[in-house]
PDB file of C-alpha atoms in Angstrom:
ATOM      1  CA  MET A   1       0.000   0.000   0.000  1.00 36.00           C
ATOM      2  CA  SER A   2       1.095   3.578  -0.585  1.00 42.00           C
ATOM      3  CA  LYS A   3      -0.468   6.968  -0.101  1.00 46.00           C
ATOM      4  CA  MET A   4      -1.945   9.349  -2.605  1.00 52.00           C
ATOM      5  CA  PHE A   5      -1.576  13.062  -2.177  1.00 57.00           C
ATOM      6  CA  ILE A   6      -4.074  15.676  -3.319  1.00 56.00           C
ATOM      7  CA  ALA A   7      -3.559  19.348  -2.607  1.00 57.00           C
ATOM      8  CA  VAL A   8      -6.514  21.713  -2.703  1.00 55.00           C
ATOM      9  CA  VAL A   9      -4.686  24.983  -3.165  1.00 52.00           C
ATOM     10  CA  GLY A  10      -6.404  28.250  -2.348  1.00 51.00           C
ATOM     11  CA  LEU A  11      -4.495  31.244  -3.642  1.00 45.00           C
ATOM     12  CA  MET A  12      -7.007  33.758  -2.344  1.00 43.00           C
ATOM     13  CA  GLY A  13      -6.099  33.472   1.320  1.00 39.00           C
ATOM     14  CA  VAL A  14      -7.615  30.018   1.845  1.00 38.00           C
ATOM     15  CA  ALA A  15      -5.501  27.494   3.726  1.00 36.00           C
ATOM     16  CA  ASN A  16      -4.337  24.406   1.855  1.00 39.00           C
ATOM     17  CA  ILE A  17      -6.166  21.165   2.586  1.00 42.00           C
ATOM     18  CA  PHE A  18      -4.375  17.890   2.018  1.00 43.00           C
ATOM     19  CA  VAL A  19      -6.448  14.791   1.423  1.00 43.00           C
ATOM     20  CA  TRP A  20      -4.832  11.441   2.111  1.00 41.00           C
ATOM     21  CA  GLY A  21      -6.201   8.059   1.171  1.00 38.00           C
ATOM     22  CA  ASP A  22      -4.921   4.532   0.717  1.00 35.00           C
ATOM     23  CA  VAL A  23      -3.929   3.598  -2.819  1.00 32.00           C
ATOM     24  CA  VAL A  24      -3.143   0.111  -4.060  1.00 33.00           C
ATOM     25  CA  CYS A  25      -0.179   0.335  -6.410  1.00 33.00           C
ATOM     26  CA  GLY A  26      -0.072  -1.207  -9.864  1.00 36.00           C
ATOM     27  CA  GLY A  27      -2.451  -1.720 -12.791  1.00 42.00           C
ATOM     28  CA  GLY A  28      -5.586   0.247 -13.537  1.00 51.00           C
ATOM     29  CA  LEU A  29      -6.276   3.334 -15.600  1.00 63.00           C
ATOM     30  CA  VAL A  30      -3.646   4.872 -17.838  1.00 68.00           C
ATOM     31  CA  ASN A  31      -5.672   7.900 -18.988  1.00 86.00           C
ATOM     32  CA  PRO A  32      -8.462   9.790 -17.218  1.00 93.00           C
ATOM     33  CA  ASN A  33     -12.017   8.568 -17.717  1.00 95.00           C
ATOM     34  CA  PHE A  34     -14.644  11.311 -17.955  1.00 97.00           C
ATOM     35  CA  TYR A  35     -18.241  10.457 -17.077  1.00 97.00           C
ATOM     36  CA  PHE A  36     -21.346  12.589 -17.616  1.00 97.00           C
ATOM     37  CA  LEU A  37     -24.092  11.026 -15.547  1.00 97.00           C
ATOM     38  CA  ASP A  38     -27.638  10.597 -16.761  1.00 95.00           C
ATOM     39  CA  VAL A  39     -29.509  12.267 -13.900  1.00 96.00           C
ATOM     40  CA  GLY A  40     -32.351  13.808 -15.875  1.00 94.00           C
ATOM     41  CA  GLN A  41     -32.579  17.595 -16.010  1.00 95.00           C
ATOM     42  CA  GLY A  42     -29.476  18.266 -13.957  1.00 94.00           C
ATOM     43  CA  ASP A  43     -25.688  18.156 -13.940  1.00 97.00           C
ATOM     44  CA  SER A  44     -23.414  15.463 -12.548  1.00 98.00           C
ATOM     45  CA  GLU A  45     -19.936  14.511 -13.708  1.00 98.00           C
ATOM     46  CA  VAL A  46     -17.219  12.136 -12.533  1.00 97.00           C
ATOM     47  CA  ILE A  47     -13.548  12.004 -13.448  1.00 97.00           C
ATOM     48  CA  ARG A  48     -11.533   8.924 -12.574  1.00 95.00           C
ATOM     49  CA  VAL A  49      -8.105  10.548 -12.613  1.00 90.00           C
ATOM     50  CA  ALA A  50      -6.353   7.282 -11.791  1.00 79.00           C
ATOM     51  CA  SER A  51      -7.478   3.856 -10.671  1.00 73.00           C
ATOM     52  CA  ASN A  52      -7.909   5.081  -7.120  1.00 80.00           C
ATOM     53  CA  VAL A  53      -8.497   8.821  -7.461  1.00 91.00           C
ATOM     54  CA  THR A  54     -11.993  10.103  -8.179  1.00 95.00           C
ATOM     55  CA  TYR A  55     -13.368  13.611  -8.639  1.00 97.00           C
ATOM     56  CA  MET A  56     -17.095  14.300  -8.771  1.00 98.00           C
ATOM     57  CA  ILE A  57     -18.809  17.507  -9.868  1.00 98.00           C
ATOM     58  CA  ASP A  58     -22.438  18.087  -8.857  1.00 98.00           C
ATOM     59  CA  GLY A  59     -25.084  15.425  -8.342  1.00 97.00           C
ATOM     60  CA  GLY A  60     -28.302  16.380 -10.099  1.00 96.00           C
ATOM     61  CA  LYS A  61     -31.500  16.990  -8.170  1.00 94.00           C
ATOM     62  CA  ASN A  62     -32.425  13.505  -6.941  1.00 90.00           C
ATOM     63  CA  ASP A  63     -30.791  10.239  -5.876  1.00 90.00           C
ATOM     64  CA  LEU A  64     -29.929   9.027  -9.384  1.00 92.00           C
ATOM     65  CA  ALA A  65     -26.271  10.087  -9.182  1.00 94.00           C
ATOM     66  CA  GLY A  66     -25.505   7.771  -6.285  1.00 92.00           C
ATOM     67  CA  ASN A  67     -27.016   4.844  -8.154  1.00 90.00           C
ATOM     68  CA  VAL A  68     -25.043   5.585 -11.326  1.00 92.00           C
ATOM     69  CA  LEU A  69     -21.850   5.867  -9.290  1.00 92.00           C
ATOM     70  CA  SER A  70     -22.186   2.256  -8.207  1.00 90.00           C
ATOM     71  CA  SER A  71     -21.726   1.205 -11.841  1.00 90.00           C
ATOM     72  CA  ILE A  72     -18.657   3.431 -12.295  1.00 91.00           C
ATOM     73  CA  LEU A  73     -16.596   2.940  -9.157  1.00 88.00           C
ATOM     74  CA  PRO A  74     -15.056  -0.425  -8.242  1.00 78.00           C
ATOM     75  CA  PHE A  75     -17.007  -2.306  -5.586  1.00 79.00           C
ATOM     76  CA  LEU A  76     -14.250  -1.866  -3.001  1.00 77.00           C
ATOM     77  CA  ARG A  77     -13.531   1.744  -3.930  1.00 81.00           C
ATOM     78  CA  ARG A  78     -16.538   3.678  -2.606  1.00 89.00           C
ATOM     79  CA  ARG A  79     -14.578   6.893  -2.239  1.00 93.00           C
ATOM     80  CA  ILE A  80     -14.808  10.328  -3.832  1.00 96.00           C
ATOM     81  CA  ASP A  81     -11.592  12.170  -3.137  1.00 95.00           C
ATOM     82  CA  VAL A  82     -12.778  15.647  -4.128  1.00 96.00           C
ATOM     83  CA  LEU A  83     -16.454  16.528  -4.512  1.00 98.00           C
ATOM     84  CA  PHE A  84     -17.095  19.824  -6.319  1.00 98.00           C
ATOM     85  CA  VAL A  85     -20.377  21.722  -5.957  1.00 98.00           C
ATOM     86  CA  SER A  86     -20.574  24.258  -8.775  1.00 98.00           C
ATOM     87  CA  HIS A  87     -23.314  26.229  -7.013  1.00 96.00           C
ATOM     88  CA  PRO A  88     -26.074  25.397  -4.520  1.00 97.00           C
ATOM     89  CA  GLN A  89     -29.058  24.922  -6.829  1.00 96.00           C
ATOM     90  CA  GLN A  90     -31.325  21.892  -6.547  1.00 97.00           C
ATOM     91  CA  ASP A  91     -30.445  20.429  -9.965  1.00 96.00           C
ATOM     92  CA  HIS A  92     -26.743  20.469  -9.066  1.00 97.00           C
ATOM     93  CA  LEU A  93     -26.654  19.917  -5.308  1.00 98.00           C
ATOM     94  CA  GLY A  94     -29.867  18.041  -4.523  1.00 97.00           C
ATOM     95  CA  GLY A  95     -28.535  14.586  -5.376  1.00 97.00           C
ATOM     96  CA  LEU A  96     -25.362  15.014  -3.334  1.00 98.00           C
ATOM     97  CA  PHE A  97     -27.142  14.528  -0.004  1.00 98.00           C
ATOM     98  CA  ASP A  98     -27.499  10.860  -0.917  1.00 96.00           C
ATOM     99  CA  VAL A  99     -23.956  10.662  -2.297  1.00 97.00           C
ATOM    100  CA  VAL A 100     -22.218  11.909   0.849  1.00 97.00           C
ATOM    101  CA  ARG A 101     -24.244   9.480   2.961  1.00 95.00           C
ATOM    102  CA  ARG A 102     -23.377   6.487   0.777  1.00 94.00           C
ATOM    103  CA  TYR A 103     -19.780   7.249  -0.202  1.00 95.00           C
ATOM    104  CA  ASP A 104     -16.579   8.165   1.594  1.00 96.00           C
ATOM    105  CA  VAL A 105     -15.845  11.785   0.621  1.00 97.00           C
ATOM    106  CA  GLY A 106     -12.465  13.398   1.237  1.00 96.00           C
ATOM    107  CA  VAL A 107     -13.260  17.083   0.810  1.00 96.00           C
ATOM    108  CA  VAL A 108     -16.004  19.254  -0.706  1.00 97.00           C
ATOM    109  CA  VAL A 109     -15.114  22.269  -2.842  1.00 97.00           C
ATOM    110  CA  TRP A 110     -17.768  24.884  -3.646  1.00 96.00           C
ATOM    111  CA  ASN A 111     -18.143  28.491  -4.768  1.00 95.00           C
ATOM    112  CA  GLY A 112     -18.714  29.866  -1.264  1.00 94.00           C
ATOM    113  CA  GLU A 113     -22.341  30.811  -1.828  1.00 93.00           C
ATOM    114  CA  GLN A 114     -24.626  30.134   1.110  1.00 93.00           C
ATOM    115  CA  ASN A 115     -28.376  29.674   0.916  1.00 95.00           C
ATOM    116  CA  ALA A 116     -30.926  27.442   2.620  1.00 98.00           C
ATOM    117  CA  LEU A 117     -30.042  24.445   0.443  1.00 98.00           C
ATOM    118  CA  TRP A 118     -26.325  24.816   1.130  1.00 98.00           C
ATOM    119  CA  ASP A 119     -26.944  25.233   4.863  1.00 98.00           C
ATOM    120  CA  SER A 120     -28.833  21.919   4.904  1.00 98.00           C
ATOM    121  CA  PHE A 121     -26.019  20.240   2.995  1.00 98.00           C
ATOM    122  CA  ALA A 122     -23.386  21.746   5.282  1.00 98.00           C
ATOM    123  CA  ARG A 123     -25.110  20.163   8.282  1.00 98.00           C
ATOM    124  CA  VAL A 124     -24.800  16.756   6.617  1.00 98.00           C
ATOM    125  CA  LEU A 125     -21.114  17.443   5.953  1.00 98.00           C
ATOM    126  CA  ASP A 126     -20.588  18.401   9.585  1.00 98.00           C
ATOM    127  CA  ASP A 127     -22.296  15.215  10.758  1.00 98.00           C
ATOM    128  CA  ARG A 128     -19.946  13.161   8.598  1.00 97.00           C
ATOM    129  CA  HIS A 129     -16.848  15.269   9.410  1.00 97.00           C
ATOM    130  CA  ILE A 130     -16.288  16.196   5.762  1.00 97.00           C
ATOM    131  CA  PRO A 131     -14.396  19.483   5.334  1.00 96.00           C
ATOM    132  CA  ALA A 132     -15.617  22.091   2.834  1.00 97.00           C
ATOM    133  CA  ILE A 133     -13.490  24.760   1.208  1.00 96.00           C
ATOM    134  CA  ALA A 134     -14.596  27.684  -0.975  1.00 95.00           C
ATOM    135  CA  LEU A 135     -12.454  28.326  -4.042  1.00 95.00           C
ATOM    136  CA  ALA A 136     -12.431  31.106  -6.618  1.00 94.00           C
ATOM    137  CA  GLN A 137     -10.598  32.222  -9.741  1.00 94.00           C
ATOM    138  CA  GLY A 138      -6.884  31.391  -9.487  1.00 93.00           C
ATOM    139  CA  ASP A 139      -7.331  28.441  -7.118  1.00 95.00           C
ATOM    140  CA  GLN A 140      -6.788  24.859  -8.133  1.00 94.00           C
ATOM    141  CA  VAL A 141      -6.888  21.231  -7.071  1.00 94.00           C
ATOM    142  CA  GLN A 142      -3.659  19.430  -7.920  1.00 92.00           C
ATOM    143  CA  TYR A 143      -2.880  15.710  -8.002  1.00 91.00           C
ATOM    144  CA  GLY A 144       0.509  14.970  -9.542  1.00 89.00           C
ATOM    145  CA  ASP A 145       0.419  16.392 -13.060  1.00 90.00           C
ATOM    146  CA  VAL A 146      -3.376  16.606 -12.991  1.00 92.00           C
ATOM    147  CA  SER A 147      -4.913  19.996 -12.249  1.00 94.00           C
ATOM    148  CA  MET A 148      -8.464  21.261 -11.855  1.00 96.00           C
ATOM    149  CA  ARG A 149      -8.158  25.024 -12.148  1.00 95.00           C
ATOM    150  CA  VAL A 150     -10.942  27.405 -11.141  1.00 96.00           C
ATOM    151  CA  ILE A 151     -11.315  30.125 -13.770  1.00 95.00           C
ATOM    152  CA  TRP A 152     -14.552  31.625 -12.439  1.00 95.00           C
ATOM    153  CA  PRO A 153     -15.937  33.283 -10.290  1.00 94.00           C
ATOM    154  CA  VAL A 154     -13.710  36.068  -9.029  1.00 92.00           C
ATOM    155  CA  ALA A 155     -13.329  36.049  -5.255  1.00 88.00           C
ATOM    156  CA  GLY A 156     -15.788  38.471  -3.678  1.00 78.00           C
ATOM    157  CA  GLY A 157     -17.721  38.882  -6.919  1.00 72.00           C
ATOM    158  CA  MET A 158     -21.266  40.188  -6.549  1.00 61.00           C
ATOM    159  CA  ALA A 159     -23.026  38.961  -9.702  1.00 69.00           C
ATOM    160  CA  SER A 160     -26.786  39.191  -9.152  1.00 75.00           C
ATOM    161  CA  ASP A 161     -27.542  35.994 -11.097  1.00 85.00           C
ATOM    162  CA  GLU A 162     -26.614  32.889  -9.098  1.00 89.00           C
ATOM    163  CA  ASN A 163     -25.826  31.054 -12.330  1.00 88.00           C
ATOM    164  CA  GLU A 164     -23.146  33.652 -13.011  1.00 90.00           C
ATOM    165  CA  ARG A 165     -21.505  32.705  -9.709  1.00 92.00           C
ATOM    166  CA  SER A 166     -21.126  29.039 -10.711  1.00 95.00           C
ATOM    167  CA  LEU A 167     -17.701  27.428 -10.461  1.00 96.00           C
ATOM    168  CA  VAL A 168     -16.205  27.140 -13.941  1.00 97.00           C
ATOM    169  CA  MET A 169     -13.242  24.759 -13.971  1.00 97.00           C
ATOM    170  CA  MET A 170     -10.598  23.611 -16.429  1.00 96.00           C
ATOM    171  CA  PHE A 171      -9.253  20.067 -16.096  1.00 97.00           C
ATOM    172  CA  SER A 172      -5.867  19.242 -17.571  1.00 95.00           C
ATOM    173  CA  ASP A 173      -3.392  16.401 -17.234  1.00 92.00           C
ATOM    174  CA  GLY A 174      -1.044  17.568 -19.966  1.00 88.00           C
ATOM    175  CA  GLY A 175      -2.718  15.319 -22.525  1.00 90.00           C
ATOM    176  CA  THR A 176      -6.453  15.877 -22.205  1.00 94.00           C
ATOM    177  CA  SER A 177      -8.383  19.035 -21.331  1.00 96.00           C
ATOM    178  CA  ALA A 178     -12.004  19.384 -20.253  1.00 97.00           C
ATOM    179  CA  LEU A 179     -13.954  22.524 -19.426  1.00 97.00           C
ATOM    180  CA  TYR A 180     -16.760  22.286 -16.852  1.00 98.00           C
ATOM    181  CA  THR A 181     -19.066  25.287 -17.188  1.00 97.00           C
ATOM    182  CA  ALA A 182     -21.955  24.559 -14.780  1.00 96.00           C
ATOM    183  CA  ASP A 183     -24.696  27.148 -15.502  1.00 96.00           C
ATOM    184  CA  MET A 184     -22.545  30.069 -16.598  1.00 94.00           C
ATOM    185  CA  THR A 185     -24.164  32.639 -18.876  1.00 92.00           C
ATOM    186  CA  ASP A 186     -22.984  34.433 -21.993  1.00 92.00           C
ATOM    187  CA  ARG A 187     -22.100  37.436 -19.805  1.00 92.00           C
ATOM    188  CA  VAL A 188     -19.497  35.295 -18.035  1.00 94.00           C
ATOM    189  CA  GLU A 189     -18.382  33.851 -21.361  1.00 94.00           C
ATOM    190  CA  ARG A 190     -17.507  37.319 -22.630  1.00 93.00           C
ATOM    191  CA  VAL A 191     -15.160  37.767 -19.673  1.00 92.00           C
ATOM    192  CA  LEU A 192     -13.620  34.316 -19.938  1.00 92.00           C
ATOM    193  CA  ALA A 193     -13.068  34.503 -23.690  1.00 89.00           C
ATOM    194  CA  SER A 194     -10.133  36.846 -23.091  1.00 84.00           C
ATOM    195  CA  MET A 195      -8.681  34.497 -20.453  1.00 84.00           C
ATOM    196  CA  VAL A 196      -8.952  31.109 -22.151  1.00 84.00           C
ATOM    197  CA  THR A 197      -5.727  30.662 -24.074  1.00 83.00           C
ATOM    198  CA  THR A 198      -6.227  27.214 -25.558  1.00 86.00           C
ATOM    199  CA  THR A 199      -8.859  25.027 -27.139  1.00 94.00           C
ATOM    200  CA  VAL A 200     -10.276  22.082 -25.192  1.00 95.00           C
ATOM    201  CA  ASP A 201     -10.919  18.452 -25.946  1.00 95.00           C
ATOM    202  CA  ILE A 202     -14.179  18.178 -23.989  1.00 97.00           C
ATOM    203  CA  LEU A 203     -16.778  20.809 -23.163  1.00 97.00           C
ATOM    204  CA  LYS A 204     -19.558  20.307 -20.634  1.00 98.00           C
ATOM    205  CA  VAL A 205     -22.100  22.548 -22.350  1.00 97.00           C
ATOM    206  CA  ALA A 206     -23.361  25.259 -20.000  1.00 95.00           C
ATOM    207  CA  HIS A 207     -26.836  25.251 -18.468  1.00 95.00           C
ATOM    208  CA  HIS A 208     -28.202  22.169 -20.255  1.00 93.00           C
ATOM    209  CA  GLY A 209     -27.985  23.875 -23.647  1.00 93.00           C
ATOM    210  CA  SER A 210     -29.750  27.121 -22.727  1.00 94.00           C
ATOM    211  CA  LYS A 211     -29.759  29.781 -25.434  1.00 92.00           C
ATOM    212  CA  TYR A 212     -28.353  32.224 -22.881  1.00 90.00           C
ATOM    213  CA  SER A 213     -25.035  30.326 -22.846  1.00 93.00           C
ATOM    214  CA  SER A 214     -22.680  28.759 -25.401  1.00 95.00           C
ATOM    215  CA  SER A 215     -22.330  31.917 -27.472  1.00 95.00           C
ATOM    216  CA  ALA A 216     -20.717  31.650 -30.900  1.00 94.00           C
ATOM    217  CA  MET A 217     -17.842  33.834 -29.741  1.00 94.00           C
ATOM    218  CA  PHE A 218     -17.058  31.594 -26.774  1.00 95.00           C
ATOM    219  CA  LEU A 219     -17.451  28.318 -28.656  1.00 96.00           C
ATOM    220  CA  ASP A 220     -15.156  29.570 -31.399  1.00 95.00           C
ATOM    221  CA  LYS A 221     -12.537  30.326 -28.734  1.00 95.00           C
ATOM    222  CA  VAL A 222     -12.634  27.011 -26.854  1.00 96.00           C
ATOM    223  CA  HIS A 223     -13.487  24.990 -29.988  1.00 96.00           C
ATOM    224  CA  PRO A 224     -14.149  21.606 -28.315  1.00 96.00           C
ATOM    225  CA  LEU A 225     -13.783  18.313 -30.150  1.00 94.00           C
ATOM    226  CA  VAL A 226     -16.627  16.837 -28.083  1.00 95.00           C
ATOM    227  CA  ALA A 227     -19.515  18.724 -26.473  1.00 96.00           C
ATOM    228  CA  VAL A 228     -21.690  17.004 -23.869  1.00 97.00           C
ATOM    229  CA  ILE A 229     -25.149  18.314 -22.974  1.00 97.00           C
ATOM    230  CA  GLU A 230     -26.584  17.049 -19.682  1.00 97.00           C
ATOM    231  CA  VAL A 231     -30.324  17.315 -20.041  1.00 95.00           C
ATOM    232  CA  GLY A 232     -33.565  15.505 -19.313  1.00 93.00           C
ATOM    233  CA  LYS A 233     -37.256  16.053 -19.856  1.00 93.00           C
ATOM    234  CA  ASN A 234     -37.903  19.759 -19.276  1.00 89.00           C
ATOM    235  CA  SER A 235     -40.205  22.675 -20.086  1.00 92.00           C
ATOM    236  CA  TYR A 236     -37.398  25.115 -20.972  1.00 91.00           C
ATOM    237  CA  GLY A 237     -36.699  23.857 -24.473  1.00 92.00           C
ATOM    238  CA  HIS A 238     -33.239  22.591 -23.502  1.00 94.00           C
ATOM    239  CA  PRO A 239     -31.139  22.033 -25.449  1.00 96.00           C
ATOM    240  CA  THR A 240     -32.129  24.875 -27.736  1.00 96.00           C
ATOM    241  CA  GLU A 241     -31.779  24.763 -31.482  1.00 96.00           C
ATOM    242  CA  GLU A 242     -29.594  27.865 -31.297  1.00 96.00           C
ATOM    243  CA  VAL A 243     -26.990  26.061 -29.182  1.00 96.00           C
ATOM    244  CA  LEU A 244     -27.122  22.854 -31.211  1.00 97.00           C
ATOM    245  CA  SER A 245     -26.594  24.891 -34.366  1.00 97.00           C
ATOM    246  CA  ARG A 246     -23.668  26.841 -32.902  1.00 97.00           C
ATOM    247  CA  LEU A 247     -21.974  23.615 -31.763  1.00 97.00           C
ATOM    248  CA  ALA A 248     -22.489  22.079 -35.196  1.00 97.00           C
ATOM    249  CA  ASP A 249     -21.012  25.173 -36.838  1.00 97.00           C
ATOM    250  CA  ILE A 250     -17.658  24.614 -35.109  1.00 96.00           C
ATOM    251  CA  GLY A 251     -17.670  20.911 -35.943  1.00 96.00           C
ATOM    252  CA  ALA A 252     -18.050  19.627 -32.373  1.00 96.00           C
ATOM    253  CA  ARG A 253     -19.334  16.097 -31.897  1.00 95.00           C
ATOM    254  CA  ILE A 254     -22.463  16.507 -29.770  1.00 95.00           C
ATOM    255  CA  PHE A 255     -23.606  13.975 -27.184  1.00 95.00           C
ATOM    256  CA  ARG A 256     -26.654  14.251 -24.926  1.00 95.00           C
ATOM    257  CA  THR A 257     -27.488  12.311 -21.797  1.00 96.00           C
ATOM    258  CA  ASP A 258     -31.187  12.239 -22.715  1.00 94.00           C
ATOM    259  CA  GLN A 259     -30.238  10.350 -25.872  1.00 94.00           C
ATOM    260  CA  SER A 260     -27.112   8.406 -24.902  1.00 94.00           C
ATOM    261  CA  GLY A 261     -27.610   7.869 -21.165  1.00 95.00           C
ATOM    262  CA  THR A 262     -24.505   8.132 -19.013  1.00 95.00           C
ATOM    263  CA  ILE A 263     -21.582   9.089 -21.249  1.00 95.00           C
ATOM    264  CA  ARG A 264     -17.988   7.961 -20.810  1.00 94.00           C
ATOM    265  CA  ILE A 265     -15.074   9.576 -22.656  1.00 95.00           C
ATOM    266  CA  THR A 266     -11.429   8.515 -22.766  1.00 92.00           C
ATOM    267  CA  LYS A 267      -8.499   9.568 -24.899  1.00 86.00           C
ATOM    268  CA  ASN A 268      -6.350   7.065 -26.747  1.00 80.00           C
ATOM    269  CA  GLY A 269      -3.426   8.746 -28.433  1.00 78.00           C
ATOM    270  CA  GLY A 270      -4.954  11.751 -30.155  1.00 78.00           C
ATOM    271  CA  ASP A 271      -8.419  10.251 -30.435  1.00 87.00           C
ATOM    272  CA  LEU A 272     -11.347  10.712 -28.059  1.00 91.00           C
ATOM    273  CA  ARG A 273     -13.496   7.624 -27.581  1.00 92.00           C
ATOM    274  CA  VAL A 274     -17.085   8.010 -26.444  1.00 94.00           C
ATOM    275  CA  TRP A 275     -19.483   5.431 -25.015  1.00 92.00           C
ATOM    276  CA  GLY A 276     -23.083   5.720 -23.886  1.00 92.00           C
ATOM    277  CA  THR A 277     -25.320   3.424 -21.872  1.00 90.00           C
ATOM    278  CA  GLN A 278     -28.267   3.723 -24.261  1.00 80.00           C
TER     279      GLN A 278
END
């Protein structure tokens, strides 16, 4: 047995948190596996960084995420090393109550926004002695050569729209990049367009394909090879034809959880491979 080491690094005056867990050496994953969970009209993603290191982002609005996790994680590896909450809305945070009760969670990272839903979740975290740390632009979670960098929001920002305060994060391991956009709006995209300096392999399409996100300007800048829309039955018209058209215009391969079920993506050489459960 050896130990893994994950540093949650807060550059904005937040103390470092180090998460230790047992790791069995040898075998397992060579490249990250990216999962986009079919949780209906909500967001939930998992990244298996290595055979024994798991990140999770959001959990949808019900208990579906915990059930899907059981088909992703090895039977004896019921641990989530870092659990990210993009923002405390029901369709992102609601399903995580069940997850933290059923799985061993190392640390929770969130955008620092407190509301009644977050306060309820925080009480569950306290009961289970799970630390929570608020991160903002410039902070990152680092595991070896793997980084999850927060590019939005700015610390102390006062955006009136709670979607505009969502954590937006860039994953990179030096070979594969993935951009997790939560529910960010086109107003945030205009700011980030000047900060994003490279294209990405995988884009988690913002806000379930809402027409108020995924602007042509932003998509042209990040120019993903694969775009994943997490969406279920809804009355909002998600994903909108405008977004689908803009993604098609840049040549992105589009996958949807309402059509493909839970989606898994890996990279083999220069090629992305995509699987669905439907």
